[in-house]
PDB file of C-alpha atoms in Angstrom:
ATOM      1  CA  UNK T 131       0.025  -0.020   0.005  1.00 57.00           C
ATOM      2  CA  UNK T 132       2.817   2.369   0.869  1.00 61.00           C
ATOM      3  CA  UNK T 133       4.663   1.454  -2.226  1.00 68.00           C
ATOM      4  CA  UNK T 134       1.613   2.132  -4.373  1.00 77.00           C
ATOM      5  CA  UNK T 135       0.756   5.600  -2.843  1.00 76.00           C
ATOM      6  CA  UNK T 136       4.503   6.467  -3.206  1.00 73.00           C
ATOM      7  CA  UNK T 137       4.939   5.268  -6.805  1.00 77.00           C
ATOM      8  CA  UNK T 138       1.418   6.400  -7.904  1.00 84.00           C
ATOM      9  CA  UNK T 139       0.461   9.185  -5.563  1.00 84.00           C
ATOM     10  CA  UNK T 140      -3.087  10.475  -6.124  1.00 84.00           C
ATOM     11  CA  UNK T 141      -3.971  14.165  -6.170  1.00 93.00           C
ATOM     12  CA  UNK T 142      -0.471  15.657  -6.446  1.00 92.00           C
ATOM     13  CA  UNK T 143      -0.715  19.359  -7.213  1.00 93.00           C
ATOM     14  CA  UNK T 144      -2.093  22.707  -6.082  1.00 93.00           C
ATOM     15  CA  UNK T 145      -5.449  24.511  -5.885  1.00 94.00           C
ATOM     16  CA  UNK T 146      -5.848  28.194  -5.899  1.00 93.00           C
ATOM     17  CA  UNK T 147      -4.927  29.264  -2.433  1.00 90.00           C
ATOM     18  CA  UNK T 148      -6.558  32.586  -2.908  1.00 92.00           C
ATOM     19  CA  UNK T 149     -10.061  31.102  -3.660  1.00 93.00           C
ATOM     20  CA  UNK T 150     -12.407  31.607  -0.809  1.00 93.00           C
ATOM     21  CA  UNK T 151     -13.542  28.022  -0.747  1.00 94.00           C
ATOM     22  CA  UNK T 152      -9.968  26.481  -0.796  1.00 96.00           C
ATOM     23  CA  UNK T 153      -8.267  25.798   2.561  1.00 95.00           C
ATOM     24  CA  UNK T 154      -4.517  25.501   2.582  1.00 95.00           C
ATOM     25  CA  UNK T 155      -2.495  23.635   5.331  1.00 95.00           C
ATOM     26  CA  UNK T 156       1.225  23.899   5.472  1.00 95.00           C
ATOM     27  CA  UNK T 157       2.953  21.744   7.955  1.00 95.00           C
ATOM     28  CA  UNK T 158       6.447  20.584   8.645  1.00 94.00           C
ATOM     29  CA  UNK T 159       8.018  17.834  10.779  1.00 92.00           C
ATOM     30  CA  UNK T 160      11.018  19.160  12.569  1.00 89.00           C
ATOM     31  CA  UNK T 161      12.586  15.962  13.419  1.00 86.00           C
ATOM     32  CA  UNK T 162      12.998  14.744   9.855  1.00 88.00           C
ATOM     33  CA  UNK T 163      12.569  17.952   7.963  1.00 91.00           C
ATOM     34  CA  UNK T 164       9.703  16.899   5.912  1.00 94.00           C
ATOM     35  CA  UNK T 165       7.196  19.485   4.514  1.00 95.00           C
ATOM     36  CA  UNK T 166       3.687  18.868   3.486  1.00 95.00           C
ATOM     37  CA  UNK T 167       1.144  21.111   1.880  1.00 96.00           C
ATOM     38  CA  UNK T 168      -2.413  19.920   1.756  1.00 96.00           C
ATOM     39  CA  UNK T 169      -5.252  21.851   0.077  1.00 96.00           C
ATOM     40  CA  UNK T 170      -9.125  21.259   0.081  1.00 96.00           C
ATOM     41  CA  UNK T 171     -11.903  22.764  -2.117  1.00 96.00           C
ATOM     42  CA  UNK T 172     -15.183  22.957  -0.344  1.00 96.00           C
ATOM     43  CA  UNK T 173     -18.548  23.507  -1.907  1.00 95.00           C
ATOM     44  CA  UNK T 174     -21.537  25.579  -0.554  1.00 93.00           C
ATOM     45  CA  UNK T 175     -22.827  22.605   1.367  1.00 93.00           C
ATOM     46  CA  UNK T 176     -19.614  22.127   3.456  1.00 93.00           C
ATOM     47  CA  UNK T 177     -18.494  19.065   1.389  1.00 95.00           C
ATOM     48  CA  UNK T 178     -14.919  18.630   0.272  1.00 96.00           C
ATOM     49  CA  UNK T 179     -15.015  18.282  -3.496  1.00 96.00           C
ATOM     50  CA  UNK T 180     -11.344  18.382  -4.293  1.00 96.00           C
ATOM     51  CA  UNK T 181      -8.125  17.809  -2.514  1.00 96.00           C
ATOM     52  CA  UNK T 182      -4.407  18.181  -3.495  1.00 96.00           C
ATOM     53  CA  UNK T 183      -1.086  17.781  -1.797  1.00 96.00           C
ATOM     54  CA  UNK T 184       2.547  18.385  -2.315  1.00 96.00           C
ATOM     55  CA  UNK T 185       4.869  16.543   0.024  1.00 95.00           C
ATOM     56  CA  UNK T 186       8.675  16.746   0.161  1.00 95.00           C
ATOM     57  CA  UNK T 187       9.899  13.927   2.420  1.00 91.00           C
ATOM     58  CA  UNK T 188      10.105  10.159   2.910  1.00 90.00           C
ATOM     59  CA  UNK T 189       7.976   7.710   1.177  1.00 89.00           C
ATOM     60  CA  UNK T 190       5.637   7.243   4.138  1.00 92.00           C
ATOM     61  CA  UNK T 191       5.069  10.993   4.356  1.00 94.00           C
ATOM     62  CA  UNK T 192       4.109  11.031   0.656  1.00 93.00           C
ATOM     63  CA  UNK T 193       1.927   7.958   0.955  1.00 93.00           C
ATOM     64  CA  UNK T 194       0.252   9.398   4.082  1.00 94.00           C
ATOM     65  CA  UNK T 195      -0.649  12.749   2.411  1.00 95.00           C
ATOM     66  CA  UNK T 196      -1.778  10.897  -0.649  1.00 94.00           C
ATOM     67  CA  UNK T 197      -4.042   8.718   1.268  1.00 94.00           C
ATOM     68  CA  UNK T 198      -5.298  11.829   3.251  1.00 94.00           C
ATOM     69  CA  UNK T 199      -6.389  13.654   0.118  1.00 95.00           C
ATOM     70  CA  UNK T 200      -8.246  10.442  -1.121  1.00 94.00           C
ATOM     71  CA  UNK T 201      -9.985  10.170   2.170  1.00 95.00           C
ATOM     72  CA  UNK T 202     -11.131  13.703   2.677  1.00 96.00           C
ATOM     73  CA  UNK T 203     -12.742  13.848  -0.739  1.00 95.00           C
ATOM     74  CA  UNK T 204     -16.435  13.594  -0.486  1.00 94.00           C
ATOM     75  CA  UNK T 205     -16.579  14.063   3.367  1.00 96.00           C
ATOM     76  CA  UNK T 206     -17.822  17.128   5.059  1.00 95.00           C
ATOM     77  CA  UNK T 207     -15.605  19.440   6.885  1.00 95.00           C
ATOM     78  CA  UNK T 208     -16.567  18.072  10.361  1.00 95.00           C
ATOM     79  CA  UNK T 209     -16.216  14.355   9.129  1.00 95.00           C
ATOM     80  CA  UNK T 210     -12.762  15.084   7.732  1.00 96.00           C
ATOM     81  CA  UNK T 211     -11.680  16.572  11.002  1.00 95.00           C
ATOM     82  CA  UNK T 212     -12.281  13.148  12.562  1.00 95.00           C
ATOM     83  CA  UNK T 213      -9.685  11.493  10.533  1.00 95.00           C
ATOM     84  CA  UNK T 214      -7.005  10.310  12.841  1.00 95.00           C
ATOM     85  CA  UNK T 215      -3.331   9.520  12.105  1.00 95.00           C
ATOM     86  CA  UNK T 216      -3.821   6.054  13.625  1.00 95.00           C
ATOM     87  CA  UNK T 217      -6.289   5.210  10.802  1.00 94.00           C
ATOM     88  CA  UNK T 218      -3.762   6.457   8.146  1.00 94.00           C
ATOM     89  CA  UNK T 219      -0.972   4.444   9.749  1.00 93.00           C
ATOM     90  CA  UNK T 220      -3.150   1.308   9.884  1.00 92.00           C
ATOM     91  CA  UNK T 221      -4.259   1.595   6.374  1.00 91.00           C
ATOM     92  CA  UNK T 222      -0.783   1.943   5.164  1.00 91.00           C
ATOM     93  CA  UNK T 223       0.793  -0.560   7.657  1.00 90.00           C
ATOM     94  CA  UNK T 224       3.294   2.073   8.724  1.00 91.00           C
ATOM     95  CA  UNK T 225       6.153   0.841  11.005  1.00 92.00           C
ATOM     96  CA  UNK T 226       6.415   2.536  14.357  1.00 91.00           C
ATOM     97  CA  UNK T 227       9.453   4.621  13.189  1.00 90.00           C
ATOM     98  CA  UNK T 228       7.259   6.238  10.628  1.00 91.00           C
ATOM     99  CA  UNK T 229       4.090   6.921  12.653  1.00 92.00           C
ATOM    100  CA  UNK T 230       4.980  10.632  12.751  1.00 92.00           C
ATOM    101  CA  UNK T 231       4.267  10.739   8.978  1.00 93.00           C
ATOM    102  CA  UNK T 232       0.715   9.874   9.517  1.00 94.00           C
ATOM    103  CA  UNK T 233       0.503  12.484  12.368  1.00 95.00           C
ATOM    104  CA  UNK T 234       1.845  15.045   9.922  1.00 95.00           C
ATOM    105  CA  UNK T 235      -0.893  14.186   7.448  1.00 96.00           C
ATOM    106  CA  UNK T 236      -3.579  14.505  10.248  1.00 96.00           C
ATOM    107  CA  UNK T 237      -2.231  17.913  11.139  1.00 95.00           C
ATOM    108  CA  UNK T 238      -2.090  18.931   7.574  1.00 96.00           C
ATOM    109  CA  UNK T 239      -5.752  18.041   7.129  1.00 96.00           C
ATOM    110  CA  UNK T 240      -6.531  20.007  10.341  1.00 96.00           C
ATOM    111  CA  UNK T 241      -4.590  22.968   9.208  1.00 95.00           C
ATOM    112  CA  UNK T 242      -6.260  23.090   5.759  1.00 96.00           C
ATOM    113  CA  UNK T 243      -9.656  22.970   7.323  1.00 96.00           C
ATOM    114  CA  UNK T 244      -8.865  25.532   9.921  1.00 94.00           C
ATOM    115  CA  UNK T 245      -7.608  27.725   7.201  1.00 94.00           C
ATOM    116  CA  UNK T 246     -10.870  27.229   5.096  1.00 95.00           C
ATOM    117  CA  UNK T 247     -12.981  27.905   8.287  1.00 94.00           C
ATOM    118  CA  UNK T 248     -11.103  31.092   8.932  1.00 92.00           C
ATOM    119  CA  UNK T 249     -11.677  32.316   5.445  1.00 92.00           C
ATOM    120  CA  UNK T 250     -15.413  31.758   5.808  1.00 91.00           C
ATOM    121  CA  UNK T 251     -15.565  33.794   9.022  1.00 83.00           C
ATOM    122  CA  UNK T 252     -15.331  37.514   8.337  1.00 67.00           C
ATOM    123  CA  UNK T 253     -14.131  38.138  11.971  1.00 63.00           C
ATOM    124  CA  UNK T 254     -10.279  38.272  11.222  1.00 56.00           C
ATOM    125  CA  UNK T 255      -9.004  38.174  14.791  1.00 54.00           C
ATOM    126  CA  UNK T 256      -6.181  35.807  14.013  1.00 52.00           C
ATOM    127  CA  UNK T 257      -4.472  38.107  11.618  1.00 51.00           C
ATOM    128  CA  UNK T 258      -1.215  36.229  11.498  1.00 49.00           C
ATOM    129  CA  UNK T 259      -2.790  33.334   9.797  1.00 50.00           C
ATOM    130  CA  UNK T 260      -2.033  33.498   6.103  1.00 47.00           C
ATOM    131  CA  UNK T 261      -4.914  33.216   3.676  1.00 49.00           C
TER     132      UNK T 261
ATOM    133  CA  UNK D 159      40.354 -14.536  24.055  1.00 76.00           C
ATOM    134  CA  UNK D 160      41.103 -13.264  20.438  1.00 87.00           C
ATOM    135  CA  UNK D 161      37.357 -13.260  19.656  1.00 90.00           C
ATOM    136  CA  UNK D 162      36.532 -11.055  22.658  1.00 91.00           C
ATOM    137  CA  UNK D 163      39.211  -8.623  21.612  1.00 93.00           C
ATOM    138  CA  UNK D 164      37.828  -8.590  18.139  1.00 93.00           C
ATOM    139  CA  UNK D 165      34.279  -7.833  19.448  1.00 93.00           C
ATOM    140  CA  UNK D 166      35.502  -5.112  21.518  1.00 93.00           C
ATOM    141  CA  UNK D 167      37.426  -3.465  18.630  1.00 93.00           C
ATOM    142  CA  UNK D 168      34.347  -3.843  16.473  1.00 94.00           C
ATOM    143  CA  UNK D 169      32.129  -2.148  19.042  1.00 94.00           C
ATOM    144  CA  UNK D 170      34.470   0.637  19.648  1.00 94.00           C
ATOM    145  CA  UNK D 171      35.126   1.156  15.963  1.00 95.00           C
ATOM    146  CA  UNK D 172      31.382   1.425  15.431  1.00 94.00           C
ATOM    147  CA  UNK D 173      30.940   3.982  18.247  1.00 94.00           C
ATOM    148  CA  UNK D 174      33.804   5.992  16.805  1.00 95.00           C
ATOM    149  CA  UNK D 175      32.306   6.041  13.442  1.00 94.00           C
ATOM    150  CA  UNK D 176      28.903   7.190  14.911  1.00 93.00           C
ATOM    151  CA  UNK D 177      30.603   9.891  16.975  1.00 92.00           C
ATOM    152  CA  UNK D 178      32.562  11.148  13.992  1.00 93.00           C
ATOM    153  CA  UNK D 179      29.482  11.296  11.752  1.00 90.00           C
ATOM    154  CA  UNK D 180      27.546  13.155  14.496  1.00 90.00           C
ATOM    155  CA  UNK D 181      30.260  15.628  15.057  1.00 90.00           C
ATOM    156  CA  UNK D 182      30.876  16.129  11.264  1.00 90.00           C
ATOM    157  CA  UNK D 183      27.563  17.912  10.427  1.00 90.00           C
ATOM    158  CA  UNK D 184      26.522  21.000  12.170  1.00 90.00           C
ATOM    159  CA  UNK D 185      22.988  19.927  12.473  1.00 92.00           C
ATOM    160  CA  UNK D 186      23.691  16.646  14.188  1.00 92.00           C
ATOM    161  CA  UNK D 187      26.392  18.249  16.244  1.00 93.00           C
ATOM    162  CA  UNK D 188      23.929  20.917  17.565  1.00 93.00           C
ATOM    163  CA  UNK D 189      21.118  18.219  18.212  1.00 93.00           C
ATOM    164  CA  UNK D 190      23.642  16.263  20.208  1.00 93.00           C
ATOM    165  CA  UNK D 191      24.681  19.373  22.322  1.00 93.00           C
ATOM    166  CA  UNK D 192      20.910  19.756  22.992  1.00 93.00           C
ATOM    167  CA  UNK D 193      20.690  16.165  24.099  1.00 92.00           C
ATOM    168  CA  UNK D 194      23.654  16.602  26.396  1.00 93.00           C
ATOM    169  CA  UNK D 195      21.917  19.521  28.057  1.00 93.00           C
ATOM    170  CA  UNK D 196      18.765  17.577  28.540  1.00 93.00           C
ATOM    171  CA  UNK D 197      16.722  19.298  25.797  1.00 92.00           C
ATOM    172  CA  UNK D 198      14.749  17.045  23.478  1.00 89.00           C
ATOM    173  CA  UNK D 199      14.900  18.104  19.851  1.00 85.00           C
ATOM    174  CA  UNK D 200      11.751  19.384  18.227  1.00 84.00           C
ATOM    175  CA  UNK D 201       9.228  16.676  17.817  1.00 81.00           C
ATOM    176  CA  UNK D 202       5.792  18.384  17.288  1.00 80.00           C
ATOM    177  CA  UNK D 203       4.579  19.371  13.968  1.00 82.00           C
ATOM    178  CA  UNK D 204       5.312  22.931  12.892  1.00 75.00           C
ATOM    179  CA  UNK D 205       2.119  24.425  11.838  1.00 70.00           C
ATOM    180  CA  UNK D 206       1.179  27.632  10.160  1.00 54.00           C
ATOM    181  CA  UNK D 207       2.818  29.658  12.989  1.00 59.00           C
ATOM    182  CA  UNK D 208       6.078  29.240  10.917  1.00 82.00           C
ATOM    183  CA  UNK D 209       4.212  29.577   7.626  1.00 86.00           C
ATOM    184  CA  UNK D 210       6.564  32.094   6.082  1.00 91.00           C
ATOM    185  CA  UNK D 211       9.520  29.788   6.799  1.00 93.00           C
ATOM    186  CA  UNK D 212       7.675  26.646   5.571  1.00 94.00           C
ATOM    187  CA  UNK D 213       6.477  28.408   2.422  1.00 94.00           C
ATOM    188  CA  UNK D 214      10.150  29.296   1.691  1.00 94.00           C
ATOM    189  CA  UNK D 215      11.259  25.680   2.182  1.00 95.00           C
ATOM    190  CA  UNK D 216       8.414  24.527  -0.055  1.00 95.00           C
ATOM    191  CA  UNK D 217       9.331  26.906  -2.748  1.00 94.00           C
ATOM    192  CA  UNK D 218      12.942  25.775  -2.762  1.00 94.00           C
ATOM    193  CA  UNK D 219      11.849  22.229  -2.807  1.00 94.00           C
ATOM    194  CA  UNK D 220       9.575  22.864  -5.809  1.00 92.00           C
ATOM    195  CA  UNK D 221      12.307  24.607  -7.777  1.00 90.00           C
ATOM    196  CA  UNK D 222      14.600  21.643  -7.074  1.00 89.00           C
ATOM    197  CA  UNK D 223      11.941  19.137  -8.148  1.00 86.00           C
ATOM    198  CA  UNK D 224      11.701  20.814 -11.688  1.00 84.00           C
ATOM    199  CA  UNK D 225      14.320  19.774 -14.295  1.00 78.00           C
ATOM    200  CA  UNK D 226      17.077  22.354 -14.169  1.00 75.00           C
ATOM    201  CA  UNK D 227      20.325  23.440 -15.815  1.00 82.00           C
ATOM    202  CA  UNK D 228      23.530  23.611 -13.849  1.00 83.00           C
ATOM    203  CA  UNK D 229      23.421  27.405 -13.569  1.00 86.00           C
ATOM    204  CA  UNK D 230      20.114  27.467 -11.707  1.00 86.00           C
ATOM    205  CA  UNK D 231      21.277  24.563  -9.535  1.00 88.00           C
ATOM    206  CA  UNK D 232      24.316  26.517  -8.605  1.00 90.00           C
ATOM    207  CA  UNK D 233      22.123  29.500  -7.595  1.00 91.00           C
ATOM    208  CA  UNK D 234      20.027  27.355  -5.377  1.00 92.00           C
ATOM    209  CA  UNK D 235      23.033  25.743  -3.854  1.00 93.00           C
ATOM    210  CA  UNK D 236      24.436  29.171  -3.080  1.00 94.00           C
ATOM    211  CA  UNK D 237      21.115  30.098  -1.545  1.00 94.00           C
ATOM    212  CA  UNK D 238      20.977  27.052   0.688  1.00 95.00           C
ATOM    213  CA  UNK D 239      24.540  27.360   1.832  1.00 94.00           C
ATOM    214  CA  UNK D 240      24.046  31.157   2.638  1.00 96.00           C
ATOM    215  CA  UNK D 241      21.023  30.106   4.788  1.00 95.00           C
ATOM    216  CA  UNK D 242      22.920  27.247   6.424  1.00 95.00           C
ATOM    217  CA  UNK D 243      25.758  29.561   7.403  1.00 95.00           C
ATOM    218  CA  UNK D 244      23.441  32.203   8.859  1.00 96.00           C
ATOM    219  CA  UNK D 245      21.587  29.538  10.850  1.00 95.00           C
ATOM    220  CA  UNK D 246      24.846  28.065  12.121  1.00 95.00           C
ATOM    221  CA  UNK D 247      26.006  31.473  13.373  1.00 95.00           C
ATOM    222  CA  UNK D 248      22.610  31.962  15.169  1.00 96.00           C
ATOM    223  CA  UNK D 249      22.654  28.483  16.699  1.00 95.00           C
ATOM    224  CA  UNK D 250      26.212  29.202  17.880  1.00 95.00           C
ATOM    225  CA  UNK D 251      25.088  32.519  19.428  1.00 96.00           C
ATOM    226  CA  UNK D 252      22.178  30.827  21.094  1.00 95.00           C
ATOM    227  CA  UNK D 253      24.421  28.101  22.589  1.00 95.00           C
ATOM    228  CA  UNK D 254      26.802  30.698  23.871  1.00 94.00           C
ATOM    229  CA  UNK D 255      24.246  32.566  25.748  1.00 95.00           C
ATOM    230  CA  UNK D 256      22.622  29.285  26.875  1.00 94.00           C
ATOM    231  CA  UNK D 257      19.291  29.906  25.146  1.00 95.00           C
ATOM    232  CA  UNK D 258      18.683  26.269  24.535  1.00 94.00           C
ATOM    233  CA  UNK D 259      15.089  26.855  23.460  1.00 93.00           C
ATOM    234  CA  UNK D 260      16.128  29.200  20.737  1.00 93.00           C
ATOM    235  CA  UNK D 261      18.866  26.745  19.749  1.00 94.00           C
ATOM    236  CA  UNK D 262      16.249  24.026  19.492  1.00 93.00           C
ATOM    237  CA  UNK D 263      14.015  26.145  17.088  1.00 92.00           C
ATOM    238  CA  UNK D 264      16.855  27.029  15.002  1.00 94.00           C
ATOM    239  CA  UNK D 265      18.234  23.465  14.709  1.00 94.00           C
ATOM    240  CA  UNK D 266      14.749  22.422  13.508  1.00 93.00           C
ATOM    241  CA  UNK D 267      15.088  25.068  10.636  1.00 94.00           C
ATOM    242  CA  UNK D 268      18.626  23.748   9.802  1.00 94.00           C
ATOM    243  CA  UNK D 269      17.160  20.351   9.488  1.00 94.00           C
ATOM    244  CA  UNK D 270      14.998  21.420   6.572  1.00 95.00           C
ATOM    245  CA  UNK D 271      17.975  22.954   4.979  1.00 95.00           C
ATOM    246  CA  UNK D 272      20.051  19.925   5.574  1.00 94.00           C
ATOM    247  CA  UNK D 273      17.426  17.890   3.681  1.00 94.00           C
ATOM    248  CA  UNK D 274      17.351  20.315   0.745  1.00 94.00           C
ATOM    249  CA  UNK D 275      21.183  20.103   0.558  1.00 93.00           C
ATOM    250  CA  UNK D 276      20.919  16.298   0.325  1.00 92.00           C
ATOM    251  CA  UNK D 277      18.321  16.595  -2.243  1.00 91.00           C
ATOM    252  CA  UNK D 278      20.544  18.938  -4.283  1.00 90.00           C
ATOM    253  CA  UNK D 279      23.491  16.699  -4.099  1.00 88.00           C
ATOM    254  CA  UNK D 280      21.405  13.788  -5.485  1.00 87.00           C
ATOM    255  CA  UNK D 281      20.168  16.004  -8.182  1.00 83.00           C
ATOM    256  CA  UNK D 282      23.739  16.908  -9.140  1.00 81.00           C
ATOM    257  CA  UNK D 283      24.759  13.254  -9.207  1.00 81.00           C
ATOM    258  CA  UNK D 284      21.873  12.120 -11.328  1.00 75.00           C
ATOM    259  CA  UNK D 285      21.828  14.994 -13.830  1.00 62.00           C
TER     260      UNK D 285
END
């Protein structure tokens, strides 16, 4: 599974980060220096209709983010927030030393959804969050 | 008795190699210094709080991922080296004034650049 998602990653690419219905999550893993960008496009009904990622790091990180984009598609924002790193790790049979990669993917999902939510809310009190 | 000596030599040889490798690179050297001082290296995900920095890393990664000619690779290499030198200076300063938390933060940044350096080396070898 890991090899498949690594050699044939799904949903690699970018969405327009300036679009109001696109949420962008950019996260890094300081321990191994991996970076992961995950973006979601949400429709008027709060459903995620598209997701893309760009990950620079180990195979497990790439596979985790690839799987994450597959999983969020079709889910509502709230459903997607429930995705846990343990589910990702189990699905990919990640060894213990690579568990942090699935955690990174979970954090990326949350960051993207948080960004999307912030853009929907006109009260911009967290001004240091980039759009 | 000879076998015991051999095992002993092998073990110590392996430790020396590990020590040498650790001391060779500023990042691993710095992380080891942190460890000696009882500070754990950064483990938690960096989130959008460092988004400017992460965006920069992302952009350099993306540039490296595209097929490039030698000149552009040289440019990227110079940029990465400059950043690493700057960070090394800052980490040194942080250690000197015993600001271990700052050293920890800066070493995390250095790790990203160390990865970029490796990727660049691989790119040069394969192109």
